[in-house]
Short mmCIF file of C-alpha atoms in Angstrom, two decimals:
data_model
loop_
_atom_site.label_atom_id
_atom_site.label_comp_id
_atom_site.label_asym_id
_atom_site.label_seq_id
_atom_site.Cartn_x
_atom_site.Cartn_y
_atom_site.Cartn_z
CA MET M 1 129.16 128.15 95.17
CA ILE M 2 127.43 125.32 96.47
CA ASN M 3 123.25 124.91 96.07
CA THR M 4 121.83 123.67 99.77
CA ARG M 5 118.50 123.08 100.24
CA GLN M 6 118.10 126.59 101.98
CA ARG M 7 119.72 127.98 99.22
CA TYR M 8 117.02 126.22 97.25
CA GLU M 9 114.14 127.60 99.44
CA ASP M 10 114.69 130.44 99.58
CA ILE M 11 114.89 130.76 95.76
CA GLU M 12 111.83 129.62 95.87
CA ALA M 13 110.55 131.88 98.27
CA ARG M 14 111.50 134.70 95.85
CA SER M 15 110.83 133.40 92.62
CA LEU M 16 107.27 131.67 93.12
CA ALA M 17 103.91 132.72 92.61
CA PRO M 18 102.14 133.42 96.69
CA TYR M 19 99.66 131.07 95.13
CA ALA M 20 102.32 128.01 94.95
CA MET M 21 103.57 125.65 97.29
CA LYS M 22 106.77 125.86 98.53
CA SER M 23 109.63 123.49 99.44
CA GLY M 24 110.00 124.81 103.10
CA GLU M 25 106.34 125.36 103.39
CA SER M 26 105.23 121.70 102.75
CA ARG M 27 102.96 119.78 105.61
CA GLY M 28 105.92 116.92 105.44
CA ARG M 29 105.85 113.51 105.22
CA GLN M 30 103.48 110.38 107.28
CA TYR M 31 106.51 109.54 109.17
CA PRO M 32 109.40 112.15 110.41
CA GLU M 33 112.40 111.81 108.94
CA ALA M 34 115.60 114.88 108.62
CA GLU M 35 115.92 116.81 105.82
CA GLN M 36 118.80 116.57 103.92
CA GLU M 37 121.38 119.54 102.98
CA PHE M 38 121.07 119.75 99.11
CA ARG M 39 118.07 118.70 97.94
CA THR M 40 114.55 120.30 98.90
CA ALA M 41 111.26 117.83 100.03
CA PHE M 42 110.55 118.19 96.61
CA GLN M 43 113.71 116.90 95.18
CA ARG M 44 114.07 113.77 97.44
CA ASP M 45 110.33 113.20 96.75
CA ARG M 46 111.27 113.25 92.50
CA ASP M 47 114.35 111.17 93.15
CA ARG M 48 112.33 107.89 95.40
CA ILE M 49 109.40 107.48 92.39
CA LEU M 50 112.83 107.43 90.11
CA HIS M 51 113.63 104.25 91.60
CA THR M 52 110.72 102.36 92.43
CA THR M 53 110.83 99.21 91.10
CA ALA M 54 107.08 100.27 89.51
CA PHE M 55 108.38 103.22 88.17
CA ARG M 56 110.18 101.05 85.51
CA ARG M 57 107.91 98.74 85.16
CA LEU M 58 106.10 101.43 83.05
CA GLU M 59 108.79 100.95 79.91
CA TYR M 60 106.99 97.38 79.17
CA LYS M 61 103.04 98.93 80.18
CA THR M 62 100.42 100.03 77.48
CA GLN M 63 99.60 103.02 76.53
CA VAL M 64 98.13 102.71 73.25
CA PHE M 65 99.58 99.47 71.47
CA ILE M 66 101.25 97.05 73.30
CA ASN M 67 104.77 96.92 73.81
CA TYR M 68 105.61 94.18 70.81
CA GLU M 69 103.79 95.74 68.24
CA GLY M 70 106.78 98.47 67.28
CA ASP M 71 109.17 100.20 69.80
CA TYR M 72 109.09 103.45 68.14
CA TYR M 73 105.04 103.72 69.51
CA ARG M 74 104.67 105.40 73.28
CA THR M 75 104.98 102.80 76.44
CA ARG M 76 103.60 104.35 79.58
CA LEU M 77 106.96 105.18 80.71
CA THR M 78 107.42 107.37 77.28
CA HIS M 79 104.06 108.81 77.90
CA THR M 80 105.09 109.34 82.03
CA LEU M 81 108.50 111.54 80.75
CA GLU M 82 106.43 113.33 78.23
CA VAL M 83 104.09 114.06 80.60
CA ALA M 84 107.03 115.63 82.70
CA GLN M 85 108.37 117.65 80.51
CA ILE M 86 104.84 119.37 79.35
CA GLY M 87 104.47 119.76 82.91
CA ARG M 88 108.00 121.84 83.60
CA SER M 89 107.24 123.86 80.96
CA LEU M 90 104.05 124.75 82.04
CA ALA M 91 105.70 125.04 85.74
CA ARG M 92 108.32 127.76 84.81
CA ALA M 93 105.76 130.13 82.57
CA LEU M 94 102.65 129.92 85.55
CA CYS M 95 105.65 130.27 88.49
CA ALA M 96 104.56 127.07 90.27
CA ASN M 97 107.08 124.81 91.87
CA GLU M 98 108.40 122.72 89.31
CA ASP M 99 110.18 120.23 91.41
CA LEU M 100 106.59 118.98 93.01
CA ILE M 101 104.73 119.03 89.75
CA GLU M 102 107.76 116.53 88.06
CA ALA M 103 107.01 114.41 91.20
CA ILE M 104 103.49 114.16 90.73
CA CYS M 105 103.74 113.94 87.07
CA LEU M 106 106.26 110.75 87.28
CA SER M 107 103.67 109.13 90.00
CA HIS M 108 100.46 109.74 87.74
CA ASP M 109 100.29 106.27 86.62
CA LEU M 110 102.29 103.85 88.82
CA GLY M 111 99.57 102.11 89.47
CA HIS M 112 98.06 101.50 85.82
CA PRO M 113 98.68 97.23 85.04
CA PRO M 114 99.45 95.33 82.45
CA PHE M 115 97.16 95.92 78.55
CA GLY M 116 96.64 100.39 79.31
CA HIS M 117 92.82 101.06 80.35
CA SER M 118 91.74 97.94 78.56
CA GLY M 119 93.43 95.76 81.60
CA GLU M 120 92.26 98.54 84.00
CA ALA M 121 88.34 97.51 83.14
CA ILE M 122 88.69 94.55 83.73
CA LEU M 123 90.65 94.05 86.52
CA ASN M 124 88.30 96.72 88.40
CA LYS M 125 85.15 94.68 87.10
CA LEU M 126 86.88 91.11 88.41
CA MET M 127 87.90 93.25 91.82
CA GLN M 128 83.42 94.39 92.17
CA GLY M 129 82.93 93.44 95.82
CA TYR M 130 86.59 93.70 96.67
CA GLY M 131 86.71 97.25 96.31
CA GLY M 132 87.44 97.29 92.50
CA PHE M 133 90.18 98.41 91.08
CA ASP M 134 90.83 102.17 89.74
CA HIS M 135 94.78 102.88 88.19
CA ASN M 136 94.82 106.24 90.80
CA LYS M 137 93.89 104.80 93.38
CA GLN M 138 96.69 102.28 93.29
CA SER M 139 99.46 104.64 92.35
CA PHE M 140 98.60 105.52 95.39
CA ARG M 141 99.12 102.79 97.34
CA ILE M 142 102.21 102.17 95.72
CA VAL M 143 103.40 105.26 97.10
CA THR M 144 102.08 104.60 100.59
CA LYS M 145 102.22 100.86 101.06
CA LEU M 146 103.29 98.31 98.53
CA GLU M 147 107.14 99.37 97.20
CA GLN M 148 109.26 98.44 100.01
CA ARG M 149 112.66 100.51 100.11
CA TYR M 150 112.72 101.24 103.35
CA GLN M 151 113.29 99.90 107.02
CA GLY M 152 110.89 102.50 109.02
CA TRP M 153 107.51 102.49 106.86
CA PRO M 154 106.31 101.34 104.29
CA GLY M 155 106.08 103.01 100.65
CA LEU M 156 108.58 105.50 100.13
CA ASN M 157 106.91 108.17 102.73
CA LEU M 158 106.16 111.25 100.55
CA THR M 159 105.39 114.44 101.28
CA TYR M 160 101.82 115.73 101.95
CA GLU M 161 101.09 117.22 98.45
CA VAL M 162 103.11 115.00 96.39
CA ARG M 163 100.44 112.35 97.71
CA GLU M 164 96.98 114.69 97.78
CA GLY M 165 98.58 115.58 93.87
CA ILE M 166 98.56 111.63 93.21
CA VAL M 167 94.74 111.99 94.88
CA LYS M 168 93.29 113.93 93.26
CA HIS M 169 94.22 113.37 89.55
CA GLU M 170 91.82 114.34 87.17
CA THR M 171 91.62 113.80 83.97
CA LYS M 172 88.65 113.91 80.72
CA TYR M 173 89.97 110.29 80.35
CA ASP M 174 90.37 109.10 84.00
CA VAL M 175 87.73 111.14 85.55
CA ARG M 176 87.56 109.87 89.44
CA ASP M 177 86.24 111.51 93.05
CA SER M 178 88.90 112.36 94.33
CA GLU M 179 89.07 110.19 97.98
CA ALA M 180 91.94 109.52 100.10
CA GLU M 181 92.15 109.13 104.35
CA GLY M 182 93.66 112.31 105.69
CA PHE M 183 92.82 114.71 102.89
CA ASP M 184 90.24 117.18 102.49
CA THR M 185 87.97 116.79 99.35
CA ASP M 186 86.28 120.03 99.60
CA LYS M 187 90.08 121.49 98.93
CA ARG M 188 90.98 121.81 94.77
CA GLY M 189 94.29 120.24 93.90
CA GLY M 190 96.85 123.15 93.76
CA ILE M 191 97.85 124.77 91.25
CA GLU M 192 100.95 121.99 91.17
CA ALA M 193 98.60 119.53 90.74
CA GLN M 194 96.15 120.85 87.94
CA ILE M 195 99.18 121.63 85.74
CA ALA M 196 100.12 117.89 86.21
CA ASN M 197 96.60 116.58 85.39
CA MET M 198 96.66 119.43 82.56
CA SER M 199 99.95 117.61 81.58
CA ASP M 200 98.85 114.19 80.87
CA GLU M 201 95.76 115.57 79.06
CA LEU M 202 98.13 117.47 76.37
CA ALA M 203 100.43 114.76 76.82
CA TYR M 204 97.46 112.45 75.38
CA ASN M 205 95.83 114.10 72.48
CA ALA M 206 99.08 115.00 70.72
CA HIS M 207 101.13 111.92 71.42
CA ASP M 208 98.18 109.25 70.81
CA LEU M 209 97.67 111.25 67.55
CA ASP M 210 101.57 111.09 66.80
CA ASP M 211 101.71 107.06 67.22
CA GLY M 212 97.65 107.08 65.02
CA LEU M 213 99.54 108.34 62.63
CA ARG M 214 102.78 106.23 62.58
CA SER M 215 101.19 103.17 62.89
CA GLY M 216 98.96 104.29 59.85
CA LEU M 217 95.79 103.81 61.82
CA ILE M 218 94.99 107.27 61.10
CA GLU M 219 95.76 108.64 57.76
CA PRO M 220 95.88 112.12 57.43
CA GLU M 221 92.66 113.22 55.57
CA GLN M 222 90.59 111.32 58.13
CA LEU M 223 91.55 114.65 59.96
CA ASP M 224 90.99 117.23 57.19
CA ASP M 225 87.45 118.32 58.60
CA LEU M 226 89.19 118.93 62.25
CA ALA M 227 89.36 122.79 62.60
CA ILE M 228 92.81 121.91 64.88
CA TRP M 229 94.15 119.89 62.03
CA LYS M 230 92.98 123.02 59.97
CA MET M 231 95.04 125.41 62.05
CA LEU M 232 97.82 123.19 62.44
CA LYS M 233 98.23 122.61 58.32
CA ASP M 234 98.35 126.70 58.24
CA SER M 235 100.59 127.41 61.16
CA ILE M 236 103.24 124.86 59.56
CA GLY M 237 102.41 125.85 56.04
CA TRP M 238 101.72 122.39 54.82
CA ASP M 239 99.16 122.06 52.00
CA GLY M 240 98.21 118.82 52.45
CA ARG M 241 100.08 116.64 50.16
CA HIS M 242 102.86 114.04 50.27
CA PHE M 243 102.64 113.75 53.80
CA SER M 244 106.25 112.38 55.34
CA GLU M 245 107.62 111.58 58.85
CA GLN M 246 109.03 114.50 59.04
CA ILE M 247 105.85 116.57 58.53
CA ARG M 248 104.20 114.55 60.93
CA HIS M 249 107.09 115.75 63.00
CA GLN M 250 106.27 119.39 62.42
CA ILE M 251 102.76 119.59 63.38
CA ILE M 252 102.43 116.71 66.87
CA ARG M 253 105.96 119.30 67.60
CA ARG M 254 103.43 122.61 66.57
CA LEU M 255 100.25 121.20 67.98
CA ILE M 256 102.41 121.15 71.54
CA GLY M 257 103.71 123.94 71.13
CA ILE M 258 99.92 125.57 70.66
CA GLU M 259 98.37 123.75 73.30
CA ILE M 260 100.96 124.79 75.57
CA ASP M 261 101.00 128.78 74.58
CA ASP M 262 97.49 128.52 74.78
CA VAL M 263 97.16 127.20 78.68
CA ILE M 264 99.91 129.68 79.67
CA ARG M 265 97.67 132.75 77.85
CA ALA M 266 94.48 131.06 79.10
CA THR M 267 95.56 130.38 83.30
CA GLY M 268 97.79 133.30 83.34
CA ALA M 269 94.82 135.23 82.77
CA LYS M 270 92.65 133.96 84.70
CA LEU M 271 94.81 134.22 87.42
CA ASP M 272 95.52 137.75 87.02
CA GLY M 273 92.05 138.03 87.93
CA LEU M 274 92.36 136.81 91.32
CA ASP M 275 93.62 138.05 94.58
CA LEU M 276 95.40 134.97 95.88
CA ALA M 277 98.12 135.46 98.70
CA SER M 278 98.43 131.14 99.00
CA PRO M 279 98.18 128.16 97.96
CA ASP M 280 95.57 127.09 100.32
CA ASP M 281 93.16 130.54 98.30
CA LEU M 282 93.62 128.82 95.19
CA GLN M 283 92.86 125.48 96.63
CA ARG M 284 89.42 126.88 98.20
CA LEU M 285 88.00 127.74 94.57
CA PRO M 286 85.25 126.55 93.17
CA TYR M 287 87.13 125.91 89.84
CA ASN M 288 90.11 124.78 88.16
CA VAL M 289 92.27 127.57 87.20
CA VAL M 290 94.80 125.58 84.66
CA THR M 291 92.67 125.65 81.80
CA HIS M 292 92.50 126.85 77.82
CA SER M 293 91.11 129.26 76.22
CA GLU M 294 87.05 128.41 74.83
CA ASN M 295 88.17 128.58 71.20
CA LEU M 296 91.15 125.73 71.98
CA GLU M 297 89.01 123.99 73.93
CA THR M 298 86.55 123.40 71.61
CA MET M 299 89.15 122.25 69.27
CA ASN M 300 90.03 119.47 71.91
CA ARG M 301 86.87 117.96 72.19
CA GLU M 302 86.79 117.18 68.69
CA LEU M 303 89.76 116.22 68.34
CA GLN M 304 89.41 113.80 71.64
CA THR M 305 85.96 112.75 70.40
CA PHE M 306 88.27 112.07 67.10
CA LEU M 307 90.72 109.79 68.46
CA TYR M 308 87.89 107.64 70.58
CA ASP M 309 86.33 107.08 67.59
CA CYS M 310 88.71 106.49 65.16
CA LEU M 311 91.96 105.26 67.05
CA TYR M 312 90.81 103.99 70.47
CA ARG M 313 88.11 102.08 68.88
CA HIS M 314 89.95 100.77 65.50
CA PHE M 315 89.28 97.18 64.96
CA ARG M 316 93.24 96.30 65.74
CA VAL M 317 93.15 98.48 68.97
CA VAL M 318 89.73 96.43 70.00
CA ARG M 319 90.71 93.41 69.06
CA MET M 320 94.25 93.72 71.36
CA ALA M 321 91.77 94.88 74.38
CA VAL M 322 89.66 92.28 74.42
CA LYS M 323 92.53 89.88 74.32
CA ALA M 324 93.88 91.65 76.78
CA GLU M 325 90.24 91.07 78.94
CA ARG M 326 91.23 87.25 78.04
CA PHE M 327 93.69 87.15 79.31
CA VAL M 328 93.72 89.04 82.37
CA THR M 329 90.33 87.29 83.44
CA GLN M 330 92.50 83.68 82.85
CA LEU M 331 95.39 84.80 84.99
CA PHE M 332 92.82 86.04 87.84
CA GLU M 333 90.83 83.32 87.90
CA THR M 334 92.57 80.27 87.87
CA TYR M 335 94.98 82.06 90.45
CA ILE M 336 92.04 82.45 92.37
CA ASP M 337 91.19 79.09 91.86
CA GLU M 338 94.15 77.72 93.14
CA PRO M 339 96.40 80.30 94.80
CA ASN M 340 99.31 78.12 95.28
CA GLN M 341 100.40 78.43 92.08
CA LEU M 342 101.74 81.67 93.12
CA PRO M 343 105.34 82.60 94.43
CA PRO M 344 105.72 83.46 98.19
CA THR M 345 105.76 87.24 97.91
CA VAL M 346 102.09 86.71 96.38
CA HIS M 347 101.36 85.16 99.25
CA ALA M 348 102.41 86.86 102.13
CA ALA M 349 100.62 89.46 100.51
CA ILE M 350 97.68 88.15 99.95
CA ASP M 351 97.91 86.90 104.70
CA HIS M 352 97.86 90.83 104.61
CA ARG M 353 95.61 92.12 102.10
CA GLY M 354 93.32 88.90 101.48
CA LEU M 355 92.92 86.58 98.28
CA GLN M 356 91.26 88.74 95.50
CA ARG M 357 93.36 92.33 96.49
CA GLY M 358 96.68 90.15 96.55
CA ILE M 359 96.47 89.16 93.58
CA CYS M 360 95.10 92.27 92.31
CA ASP M 361 97.80 93.73 93.22
CA TYR M 362 100.30 91.28 91.47
CA ILE M 363 98.37 91.52 88.41
CA ALA M 364 98.29 94.69 88.21
CA GLY M 365 103.14 95.13 88.54
CA MET M 366 102.46 92.86 85.90
CA THR M 367 104.20 94.00 82.28
CA ASP M 368 102.62 93.08 79.52
CA ARG M 369 105.45 91.02 78.33
CA PHE M 370 105.65 89.60 82.00
CA ALA M 371 101.43 89.02 81.57
CA LEU M 372 101.57 87.45 78.36
CA GLU M 373 104.92 85.09 79.35
CA GLU M 374 103.04 84.07 82.72
CA TRP M 375 99.61 83.22 80.84
CA GLN M 376 101.46 81.02 78.51
CA ARG M 377 103.24 78.93 81.47
CA LEU M 378 100.22 78.57 83.22
CA PHE M 379 97.84 77.42 80.26
CA ASP M 380 100.32 76.37 77.12
CA PRO M 381 100.82 72.53 77.65
CA PHE M 382 104.16 72.27 75.98
CA GLN M 383 105.65 76.22 77.76
CA ARG M 384 107.80 74.75 81.17
CA PRO M 385 106.05 76.61 84.70
#
C-alpha cells in the first residue's frame, strides 16, 4: 500500500478535530503551484523550511550560552527541534494537525540574529527610524522574501496557514502586535499556531533551567522556595541531597512531562465546553484555548521570574550580552560608514532594500561564530581582511 497526498488528506478529514486545520482545506500559496502526489501541502512546507540556509545557521546561534562556551548547551537549532517535538506531542493529544504545527515550530526562530535576544535588542535600537528589528517579522521576511531558492518567486512560497502561524507567534518572552499585510489581525492564531506558541514557552522554561543547572550558574539550593521545584523533587522521590547529572535529567524530563500533561488536560477541558465547528470558529474566540491550569500557570510565572533574575541576569550572561551589543553595534556602524567593506551580494540587497535594512539583514543572518570572525577581520590589525 502507498500513502498518497489524497489518502493523507482523507485521514486528516476523519481523524482531526473540527477546529483543526486540514491540509486539503488550506487557503493555498501566494504563487500557484501544482500539488505533489505523495506529500500534503503542510508536509511540503515543513521540508522546505528544513532545507533553508536560515535553518542551518540556527546551529551556531545563541540560545542562552554562546556557542563556544560548551558543546552541550542548547543552541537556537536544538531549541527549535525541541519545540517541534513538544508541539507534535500536544498536537496528537488535541487532534490538531501535526504537520502544520511542526512547520510553524521549525520556522518560528529563523529570523533570530546572532547572540540571541541581546542581538535582537541592539539591532532594533540601531534600526530605529528605519523600521526597527523584530526576529518574528524577520522570520516572516525570510520565508517570503530573503530565501532565494526558486526561479518563479521570492521566498519559499509557503501556505497561508504556515505564514499566518509565523505572523501570530507570541510567547511571554516576545509578545508583540501580530501585524502583517494580508492577515486578519482580528482573528487569533489557529489551534496549531497556539500550540506552537505554547511549545516554545515550555521549551524555554525546561531547557533554560536545564542549561542553567548544567553550567553551575544555578545551584539546586536556589530553587528550594519554588513550588514547582518542590513538586518535581517529590514526584521523583529526591530528598534534595547529592545532586547528580542523572537527577538533573530526571527532573527536567519530569518537568516537561508535567507541563505537557497539564496543557492537554486544561486545553481539553476548555475545548469540551465550546461548540467549535471549524478552525474559523476557534480563531474568532476572544481568548486562546491552548492553556495551562491556573495552578501550574502560577508555578510557571514563579519559575520564569526566577530564571530572569538568576540566569538571564547572571553576571556572566550579562557580560556576554554587553559584549554582543558592542560587537553588533560596531559591525553595523562600520558598514554604514563604509559600505564598500561589504561583499557584492549585500550591495545587491542594499540596492533593493536600502542601506540600513540591507546591512541589518546581513548582520541578522550571521551566526555567532561568523559575527565574531567578521569583527576580528574588521578591527584586529593582525587579522587578514
